[in-house]
Amino acid sequence: MKTAAVPKQRNVTLGNVRVPVSLVADAQTFGGRRERDCLAGHLVIRDGRIAALTDSGAADVDVDLGGMLVTTPFVEPHCHLDKCFTIERLDFSGGSLAEAIAAQARDKRAWTRDDLRMRATRGLEELWQAGARVVRTHIDWDVVADDPTRIPCAWQVLGELCAEWRGRITVQRSALVPIDAMADIAYADAVARAIASIGGVLGAFVFDQPSRNAGIRNMVRVAMTHDLALDFHVDEGLAPSLDGIELIARAVIDRGHRGPVLCGHACNLGSLEADTRHRRIALIAQAGLSVVSLPSSNLYLQDRGVGTPRQRGLTAIKELLGAGVNVAFGTDNVQDAFCPLGVHNPAATLAAGIIGAHLAPPLGTWLPMVATDAAAALGVQLPCIDRSAAGPLLVWDTPHVSALLSGSSRRWRSLTSIVDPARILR
C-alpha cells in the first residue's frame, strides 16, 4: 500500500494518545500503560516512523492529542462497487438469494459507463471517509464462451477509478465468474491469462453447480500458472449439502498452492452437524484459507421465509478463529438487491459482525478483522502501529473503540497532518 511521504524530522512526540493493543505487534516492548483494550501514553515519531509509546509524564510533547485513539487504516476485503446504490430502481422487494440475483441481473441491462462510474465513486468516497485504504471489489465477469477474454464494462470503469484513486485507496478488482464455466480448462486458462495481463484477482461463485469440483480444481491450477490470488463466493446458503469450501480446501492442499485464497460467506458452516463442522474447519486451517464473514447481506438473505428467521446465516466465526484460521469481516452489498441498506464502512461492518456473532468486549480485540487480518486475507501487508510509518496512521475524535464502532465518533485526521512541519523539522 502506498504511504504518504513524511519529511525528515527530529523526534516528534504526540502527547496522550490511546493505541489498540490488537494493532500492536509487540505490546511489551512498545511501551505505554494498559487501559483495557488500549495502550496509553505519548507517541514518539522518529524520522517519520513510529518509535515507541512513552509514559504519559515522561516527556515534553509537541502536540497533545487529549487521549484520542490512533489506529492503522481500515481494509474492506469484500464489496461490490458495480452493484451498489441500485435498490431504489429495482423491481424487487426482498426475497431469496436466487431472487436477488435475478433482480440484479435485470438491472444490469441498463448499466452504462456513467452510471457505473457515479455509483462506484460514491462507494469509494464512503470508504475514504470511513478510513479505508485497501479495498477489494468484486465485478461480474460475463461468460462469453467464444470470447473468454472480453473485458466487462464494469471492469474497465473500475480500472479507471483504480488509477484515479491511486495514492489514496488501493483498489483490487476480483472477477466474479460462475464456477461451472471454469470446469472447461481452456476457458479457465483464457480468463486467468486475461486477468493476469490487466491486473486482478481470479474469483468465482460456488454454490451447488454439478461441475463445481472440476471448476475449483481448474481455478487453483490456472491461478498457480498465472500467479493469481483466488477469491470465492462459496456456500452462500444453509443447506448441509453445500460443500464448496471443503472442495476448495482439498484442491489447495492437493496442489500445494501457497498463494492467498479468500472464501466469502461459508454460511452453512455455522449450522452443520458438529463433527462435520470440526472436520471441515480443520481442512480450512490446513489449507491456509482465509474466510470473510459478510454479516449484513447474510443476516438479510439467509433463512428467509414467510416468518421470522431462526438462523443467523453467519459462518462459524468463533470456531474458525479458535482453529487459527484468518477471519475478516466485509461489507459486501450496499443498497442493492442483496442488501437494501448499508454504507461502505468497515467500522460499521465490524459492529454488525460483533453483534451478529456474539463477539464479547473488549471491542478493540476485533479491530484486526477489518485492518491487519483483513489485509492479510488480500495478500497485502499492513504493518502494525509499532512497525508503521507515521503517514498511514489515523487519529479518531474519540478515545474509545466502542464510540468508533458505534458511529457516534467517526471523524479522523491523518497522524502527520496534526504535526506542524515548520516547527519540528531540523
XYZ file of C-alpha atoms in Angstrom, residues 20-269:
250
model
C -5.468 -0.510 20.456
C -3.356 -3.395 21.757
C -4.646 -5.633 18.955
C -2.990 -3.351 16.373
C 0.431 -3.537 18.057
C 2.839 -6.335 17.134
C 4.856 -6.313 20.377
C 2.950 -4.607 23.179
C 5.533 -5.467 25.836
C 8.365 -3.567 24.177
C 6.267 -0.787 22.631
C 5.613 0.895 25.982
C 2.717 2.807 27.485
C 0.314 1.732 30.186
C -2.508 -0.744 29.683
C -6.056 0.664 29.711
C -8.437 -2.203 28.876
C -8.048 -2.828 25.118
C -5.602 0.044 24.561
C -2.122 1.235 25.464
C -1.960 4.864 26.608
C 0.946 7.292 26.625
C 2.953 9.668 24.433
C 3.580 8.502 20.860
C 7.152 9.070 19.657
C 7.809 9.518 15.915
C 11.435 9.264 14.793
C 12.399 10.058 11.191
C 8.811 9.574 10.086
C 8.298 6.176 11.739
C 6.606 5.117 14.951
C 9.329 4.521 17.538
C 7.683 3.998 20.931
C 4.921 4.824 23.360
C 6.360 6.512 26.447
C 4.941 7.122 29.887
C 2.481 9.997 29.917
C 4.523 12.048 32.344
C 7.970 11.264 30.987
C 8.441 13.627 28.045
C 7.672 17.050 26.638
C 5.129 16.878 23.851
C 4.879 18.695 20.562
C 1.117 18.259 20.264
C -1.256 16.986 22.956
C -3.977 14.767 21.444
C -6.046 14.632 24.610
C -6.421 10.859 24.785
C -7.607 10.345 21.204
C -7.476 6.938 19.531
C -4.752 6.151 16.948
C -5.269 3.214 14.570
C -3.999 1.742 11.349
C -6.207 2.461 8.346
C -9.110 0.094 7.738
C -9.400 -2.520 4.992
C -12.503 -3.520 3.029
C -11.927 -7.132 1.910
C -15.225 -7.760 0.087
C -17.618 -5.333 -1.596
C -19.433 -4.887 -4.913
C -18.852 -1.410 -6.309
C -20.508 -2.400 -9.599
C -23.877 -3.140 -7.939
C -24.109 -0.621 -5.081
C -26.807 2.062 -4.812
C -29.289 0.449 -7.194
C -32.031 -0.508 -4.712
C -34.316 2.455 -5.474
C -34.735 1.389 -9.107
C -35.051 -2.384 -8.641
C -38.269 -4.336 -9.225
C -37.594 -6.268 -6.041
C -38.952 -6.153 -2.517
C -36.863 -8.749 -0.714
C -36.559 -12.467 -1.227
C -34.145 -15.344 -1.597
C -30.590 -15.260 -2.896
C -31.809 -16.552 -6.272
C -34.429 -13.804 -6.490
C -31.829 -11.171 -5.606
C -29.505 -12.479 -8.330
C -32.337 -12.333 -10.880
C -33.371 -8.803 -9.866
C -29.808 -7.512 -10.061
C -29.343 -9.171 -13.466
C -32.379 -7.329 -14.817
C -30.995 -4.018 -13.570
C -27.590 -4.785 -15.062
C -29.013 -4.480 -18.572
C -29.317 -0.729 -18.008
C -25.785 -0.168 -16.685
C -23.755 2.438 -18.537
C -20.235 3.725 -18.032
C -21.556 6.934 -16.482
C -23.923 5.053 -14.179
C -21.172 2.674 -13.036
C -18.701 5.498 -12.508
C -21.144 7.569 -10.465
C -22.154 4.718 -8.145
C -18.654 3.277 -7.696
C -17.219 6.730 -6.998
C -19.834 7.247 -4.314
C -18.770 3.959 -2.756
C -15.080 4.895 -2.843
C -15.849 8.258 -1.278
C -17.665 6.492 1.554
C -14.710 4.168 2.061
C -12.262 7.064 2.144
C -14.337 8.919 4.724
C -14.508 5.715 6.772
C -10.712 5.477 6.918
C -10.340 2.555 4.475
C -7.168 2.481 2.413
C -7.290 -1.000 0.820
C -10.431 -2.293 -0.922
C -11.306 -5.406 -2.902
C -14.347 -5.102 -5.113
C -15.929 -7.991 -6.980
C -17.031 -7.411 -10.560
C -19.287 -9.699 -12.560
C -17.322 -11.383 -15.357
C -19.837 -12.231 -18.060
C -19.392 -15.654 -19.607
C -18.844 -15.387 -23.352
C -17.917 -18.897 -24.438
C -16.350 -17.911 -27.747
C -14.538 -14.866 -26.280
C -13.480 -15.560 -22.671
C -11.085 -12.597 -22.675
C -13.784 -9.998 -23.322
C -13.367 -7.357 -20.607
C -16.648 -6.305 -18.939
C -17.555 -2.631 -18.989
C -17.661 -2.511 -15.183
C -14.123 -3.914 -15.021
C -12.909 -1.151 -17.336
C -14.644 1.598 -15.359
C -13.317 0.309 -12.043
C -9.866 0.133 -13.613
C -10.082 3.833 -14.435
C -11.136 4.567 -10.863
C -8.268 2.426 -9.526
C -5.864 4.740 -11.329
C -7.658 7.910 -10.237
C -7.708 6.883 -6.570
C -4.119 5.597 -6.501
C -2.288 7.172 -3.575
C -5.483 7.383 -1.554
C -7.070 3.921 -1.793
C -5.569 0.743 -3.219
C -8.389 -0.933 -5.159
C -8.181 -4.624 -6.059
C -10.567 -5.955 -8.711
C -11.754 -9.548 -8.421
C -13.558 -11.234 -11.310
C -16.778 -12.996 -10.303
C -17.211 -15.948 -12.670
C -19.776 -18.795 -12.382
C -17.792 -21.818 -11.234
C -19.389 -24.147 -13.808
C -17.856 -22.076 -16.609
C -14.429 -22.735 -15.097
C -14.937 -26.502 -15.453
C -13.695 -26.025 -19.028
C -9.922 -25.837 -18.584
C -9.390 -23.943 -21.834
C -11.915 -21.306 -20.772
C -10.459 -21.146 -17.240
C -6.939 -20.635 -18.543
C -8.035 -17.952 -21.001
C -9.847 -15.995 -18.295
C -6.913 -16.337 -15.888
C -4.479 -15.173 -18.554
C -6.653 -12.143 -19.317
C -6.968 -11.188 -15.652
C -3.252 -11.615 -15.062
C -2.475 -9.356 -18.019
C -4.622 -6.484 -16.754
C -4.078 -6.885 -13.019
C -6.715 -8.544 -10.881
C -7.861 -11.423 -8.756
C -9.445 -14.636 -10.049
C -12.787 -15.243 -8.352
C -15.913 -17.352 -8.729
C -19.372 -18.021 -7.347
C -19.575 -21.556 -5.937
C -22.957 -22.912 -4.898
C -24.440 -26.287 -5.865
C -23.357 -26.466 -9.507
C -22.786 -30.103 -10.540
C -19.384 -29.297 -12.044
C -18.178 -27.170 -9.125
C -15.339 -29.506 -8.126
C -13.860 -29.513 -11.620
C -14.202 -25.730 -11.791
C -12.493 -25.255 -8.419
C -9.592 -27.522 -9.332
C -9.121 -25.737 -12.625
C -9.108 -22.374 -10.857
C -6.406 -23.459 -8.428
C -4.387 -24.850 -11.333
C -4.561 -21.730 -13.508
C -4.031 -19.418 -10.520
C -0.734 -21.180 -9.886
C 0.187 -20.966 -13.567
C -0.540 -17.237 -13.819
C 0.392 -16.224 -10.234
C -3.085 -15.008 -9.277
C -4.769 -14.620 -5.915
C -8.059 -16.508 -5.556
C -11.360 -15.318 -4.109
C -14.514 -17.418 -3.849
C -18.128 -16.616 -3.062
C -18.881 -20.017 -1.563
C -21.709 -21.867 0.208
C -23.968 -18.827 0.403
C -26.801 -20.879 1.845
C -27.705 -23.074 4.808
C -28.238 -26.444 3.115
C -25.938 -29.107 4.623
C -25.212 -30.395 1.115
C -23.247 -27.258 0.193
C -19.604 -28.306 0.331
C -17.735 -25.775 -1.784
C -15.333 -24.601 0.907
C -14.282 -28.183 1.611
C -13.671 -28.748 -2.104
C -11.594 -25.569 -2.251
C -9.530 -26.610 0.782
C -8.873 -30.057 -0.681
C -7.885 -28.624 -4.075
C -5.462 -26.164 -2.455
C -3.920 -28.913 -0.299
C -3.670 -31.413 -3.158
C -1.866 -28.974 -5.459
C 0.292 -27.411 -2.742
C -0.987 -23.932 -3.583
C 0.574 -21.204 -1.409
C -0.999 -18.039 -2.792
C -3.697 -16.095 -0.926
C -7.125 -17.759 -1.108
C -10.104 -15.916 0.368
C -13.504 -17.548 0.865
C -16.533 -15.357 1.441
C -19.854 -16.334 3.061
C -19.487 -20.050 4.021
C -22.886 -19.627 5.671
C -23.765 -23.246 6.343
C -20.537 -23.820 8.259
